[in-house]
GROMACS .gro file of C-alpha atoms in nm:
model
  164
    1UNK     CA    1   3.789   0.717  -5.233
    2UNK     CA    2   4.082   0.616  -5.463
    3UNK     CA    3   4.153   0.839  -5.785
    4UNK     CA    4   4.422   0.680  -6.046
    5UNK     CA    5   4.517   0.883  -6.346
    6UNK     CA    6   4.754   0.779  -6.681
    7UNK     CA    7   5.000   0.979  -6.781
    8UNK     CA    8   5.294   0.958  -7.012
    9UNK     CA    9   5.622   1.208  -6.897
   10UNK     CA   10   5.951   1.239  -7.071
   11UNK     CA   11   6.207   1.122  -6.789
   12UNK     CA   12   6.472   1.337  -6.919
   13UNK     CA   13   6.759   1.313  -6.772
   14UNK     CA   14   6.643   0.942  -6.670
   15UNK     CA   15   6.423   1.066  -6.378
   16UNK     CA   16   6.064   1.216  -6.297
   17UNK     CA   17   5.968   1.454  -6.032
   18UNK     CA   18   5.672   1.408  -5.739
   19UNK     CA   19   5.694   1.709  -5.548
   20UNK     CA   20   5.456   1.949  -5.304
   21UNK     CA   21   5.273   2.146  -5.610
   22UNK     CA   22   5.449   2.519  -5.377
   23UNK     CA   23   5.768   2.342  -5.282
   24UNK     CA   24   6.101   2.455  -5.480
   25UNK     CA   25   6.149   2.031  -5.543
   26UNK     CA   26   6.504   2.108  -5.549
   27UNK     CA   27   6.648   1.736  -5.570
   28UNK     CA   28   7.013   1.891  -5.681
   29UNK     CA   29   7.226   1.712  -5.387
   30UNK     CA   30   6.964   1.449  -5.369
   31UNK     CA   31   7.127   1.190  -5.648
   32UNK     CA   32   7.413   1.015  -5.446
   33UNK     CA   33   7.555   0.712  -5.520
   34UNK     CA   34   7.243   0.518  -5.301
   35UNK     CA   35   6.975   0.719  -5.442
   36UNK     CA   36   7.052   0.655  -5.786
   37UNK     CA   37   7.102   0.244  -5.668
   38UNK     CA   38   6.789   0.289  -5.510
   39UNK     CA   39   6.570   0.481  -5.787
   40UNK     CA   40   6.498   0.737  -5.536
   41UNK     CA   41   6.638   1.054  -5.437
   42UNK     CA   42   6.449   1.231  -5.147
   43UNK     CA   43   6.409   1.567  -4.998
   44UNK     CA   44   6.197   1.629  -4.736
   45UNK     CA   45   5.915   1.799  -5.058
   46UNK     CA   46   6.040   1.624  -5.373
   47UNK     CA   47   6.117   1.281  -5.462
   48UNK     CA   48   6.332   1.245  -5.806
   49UNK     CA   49   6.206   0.859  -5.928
   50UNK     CA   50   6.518   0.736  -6.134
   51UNK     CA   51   6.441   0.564  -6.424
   52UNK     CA   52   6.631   0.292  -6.658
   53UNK     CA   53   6.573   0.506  -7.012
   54UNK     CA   54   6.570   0.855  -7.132
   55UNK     CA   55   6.243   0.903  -7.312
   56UNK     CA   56   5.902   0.831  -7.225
   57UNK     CA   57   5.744   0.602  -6.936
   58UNK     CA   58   5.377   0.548  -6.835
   59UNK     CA   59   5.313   0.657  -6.504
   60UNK     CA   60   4.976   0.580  -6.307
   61UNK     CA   61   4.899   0.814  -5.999
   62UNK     CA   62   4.638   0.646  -5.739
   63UNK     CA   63   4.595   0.815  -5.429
   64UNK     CA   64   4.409   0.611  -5.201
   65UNK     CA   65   4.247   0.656  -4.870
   66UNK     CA   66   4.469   0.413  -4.689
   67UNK     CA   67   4.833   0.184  -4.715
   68UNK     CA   68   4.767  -0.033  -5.038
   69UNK     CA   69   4.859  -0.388  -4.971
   70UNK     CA   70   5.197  -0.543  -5.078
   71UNK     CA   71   5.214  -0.654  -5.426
   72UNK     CA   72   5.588  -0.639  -5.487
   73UNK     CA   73   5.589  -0.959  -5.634
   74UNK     CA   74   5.431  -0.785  -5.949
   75UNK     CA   75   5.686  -0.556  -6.019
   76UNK     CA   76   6.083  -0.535  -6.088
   77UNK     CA   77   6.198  -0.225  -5.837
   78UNK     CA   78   5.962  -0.108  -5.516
   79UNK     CA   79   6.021   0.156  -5.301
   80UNK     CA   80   5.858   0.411  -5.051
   81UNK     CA   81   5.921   0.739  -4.912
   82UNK     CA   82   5.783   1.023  -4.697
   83UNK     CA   83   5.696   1.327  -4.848
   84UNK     CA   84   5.562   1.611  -4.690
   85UNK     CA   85   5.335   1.800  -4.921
   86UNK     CA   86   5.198   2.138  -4.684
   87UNK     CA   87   4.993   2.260  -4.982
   88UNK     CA   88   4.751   1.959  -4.984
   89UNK     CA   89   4.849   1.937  -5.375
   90UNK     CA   90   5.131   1.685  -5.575
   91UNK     CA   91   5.241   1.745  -5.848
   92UNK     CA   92   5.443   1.513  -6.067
   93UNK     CA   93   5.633   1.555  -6.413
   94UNK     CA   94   5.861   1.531  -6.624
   95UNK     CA   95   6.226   1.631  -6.455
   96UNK     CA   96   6.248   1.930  -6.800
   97UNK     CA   97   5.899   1.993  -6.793
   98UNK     CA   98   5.729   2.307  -6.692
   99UNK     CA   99   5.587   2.315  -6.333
  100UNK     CA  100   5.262   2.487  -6.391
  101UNK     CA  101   5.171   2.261  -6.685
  102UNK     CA  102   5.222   1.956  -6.441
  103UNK     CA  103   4.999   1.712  -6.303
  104UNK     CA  104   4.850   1.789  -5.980
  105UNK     CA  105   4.649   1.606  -5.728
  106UNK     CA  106   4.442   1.666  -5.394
  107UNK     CA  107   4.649   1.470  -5.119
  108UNK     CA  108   4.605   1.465  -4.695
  109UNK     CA  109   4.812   1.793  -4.653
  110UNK     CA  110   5.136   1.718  -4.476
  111UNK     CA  111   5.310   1.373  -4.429
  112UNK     CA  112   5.252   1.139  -4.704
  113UNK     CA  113   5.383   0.819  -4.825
  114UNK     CA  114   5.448   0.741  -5.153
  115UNK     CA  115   5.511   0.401  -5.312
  116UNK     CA  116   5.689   0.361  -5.643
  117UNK     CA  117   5.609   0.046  -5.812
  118UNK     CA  118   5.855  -0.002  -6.134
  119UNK     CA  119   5.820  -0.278  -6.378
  120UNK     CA  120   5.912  -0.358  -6.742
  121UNK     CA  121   6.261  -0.228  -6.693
  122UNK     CA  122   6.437  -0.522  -6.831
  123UNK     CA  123   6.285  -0.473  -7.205
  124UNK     CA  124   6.259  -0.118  -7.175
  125UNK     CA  125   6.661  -0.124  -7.083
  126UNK     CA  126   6.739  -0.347  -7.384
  127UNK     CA  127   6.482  -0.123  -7.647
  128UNK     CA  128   6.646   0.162  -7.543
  129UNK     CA  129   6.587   0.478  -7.703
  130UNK     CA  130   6.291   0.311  -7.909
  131UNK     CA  131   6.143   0.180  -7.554
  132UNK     CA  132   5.848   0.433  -7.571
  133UNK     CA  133   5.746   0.268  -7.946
  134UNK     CA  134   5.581  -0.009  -7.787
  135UNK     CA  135   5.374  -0.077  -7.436
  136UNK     CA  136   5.614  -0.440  -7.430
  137UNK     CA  137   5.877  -0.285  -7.387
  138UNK     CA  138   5.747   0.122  -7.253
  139UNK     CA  139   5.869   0.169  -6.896
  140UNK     CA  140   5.544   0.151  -6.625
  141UNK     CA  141   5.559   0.357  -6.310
  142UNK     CA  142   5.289   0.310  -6.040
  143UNK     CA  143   5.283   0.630  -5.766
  144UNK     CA  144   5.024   0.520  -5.514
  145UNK     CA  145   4.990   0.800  -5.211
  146UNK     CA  146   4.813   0.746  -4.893
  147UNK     CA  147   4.841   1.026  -4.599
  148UNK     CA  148   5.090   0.837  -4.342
  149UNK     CA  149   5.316   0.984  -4.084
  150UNK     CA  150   5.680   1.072  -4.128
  151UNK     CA  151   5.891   0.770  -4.198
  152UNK     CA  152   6.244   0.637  -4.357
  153UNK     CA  153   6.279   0.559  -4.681
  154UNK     CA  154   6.262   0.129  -4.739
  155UNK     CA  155   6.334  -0.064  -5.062
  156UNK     CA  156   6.073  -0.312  -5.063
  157UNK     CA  157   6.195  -0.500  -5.359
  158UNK     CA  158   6.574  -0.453  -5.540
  159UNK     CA  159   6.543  -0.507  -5.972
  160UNK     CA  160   6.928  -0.603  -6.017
  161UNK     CA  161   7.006  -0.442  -6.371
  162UNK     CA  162   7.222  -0.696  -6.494
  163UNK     CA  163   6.979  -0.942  -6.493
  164UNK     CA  164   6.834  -0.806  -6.851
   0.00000   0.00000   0.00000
């Protein structure tokens, strides 16, 4: 069975959290130079999902009961990660926001995989600080998690920022 949920989160800081809902989602040393090329900083609970503004983005969480197939082509920036989530429950938010008021979701506990599906970053780089006042030009985030064994880290698709 596949669940999907809106949500709207302030990426302070130009990032969001998806972390194991009893993990400490410390993603401190995480942001190096390839994670924040990559829109992705990893830790073996947490995954920090850079974003191109500093307000908010709409975010869609789908957890499905298998790998989704590959629809890259209708977004800007793809990637995927592991993330090992012991407590059976995600949670994702806001990078400021508080933990117990976050999100949470029933996930496979242990290994999962996590694709992060970006798109309207070109407008929502150019709006700015006004990105949020409009879905044309609002940041969209798709999180779709499926229970999948440990495995690296792949950029399916690149979004080159200075194309906008």
């Amino acid at each position: 069975m596949t669940t999907s949920t809106e949500l709207t989160l302030f990426a302070d800081y130009f990032q969001i959290h998806v972390c194991d809902a009893e993990g400490d989602g410390d993603l401190s040393e995480a942001w190096t130079k390839q994670a924040i090329a990559d829109h992705l900083a990893v830790t073996e609970d947490a995954l920090g999902i850079g974003t191109v503004v500093n307000v908010n983005v709409s975010v869609t969480v789908a957890v499905l009961p298998q790998k989704p197939g590959d629809d890259s082509s209708a977004f800007d920036h793809v990637v995927e990660a592991g993330l090992n989530v012991p407590s059976g429950r995600l949670t994702v938010t806001g990078c400021t926001d508080y933990g117990p008021d976050a999100a949470a979701f029933e996930v496979a506990p242990g290994w999962n995989r996590v694709r992060v599906s970006q798109s309207n970053l070109s407008r929502a780089a150019r709006a700015d600080v006004d990105s949020d006042q409009s879905p044309e030009t609002t940041e969209q985030i798709r999180l779709q998690v499926w229970a999948a064994p440990e495995a690296p880290t792949t950029v399916v698709k690149r979004w080159a920022a200075d194309r906008f």
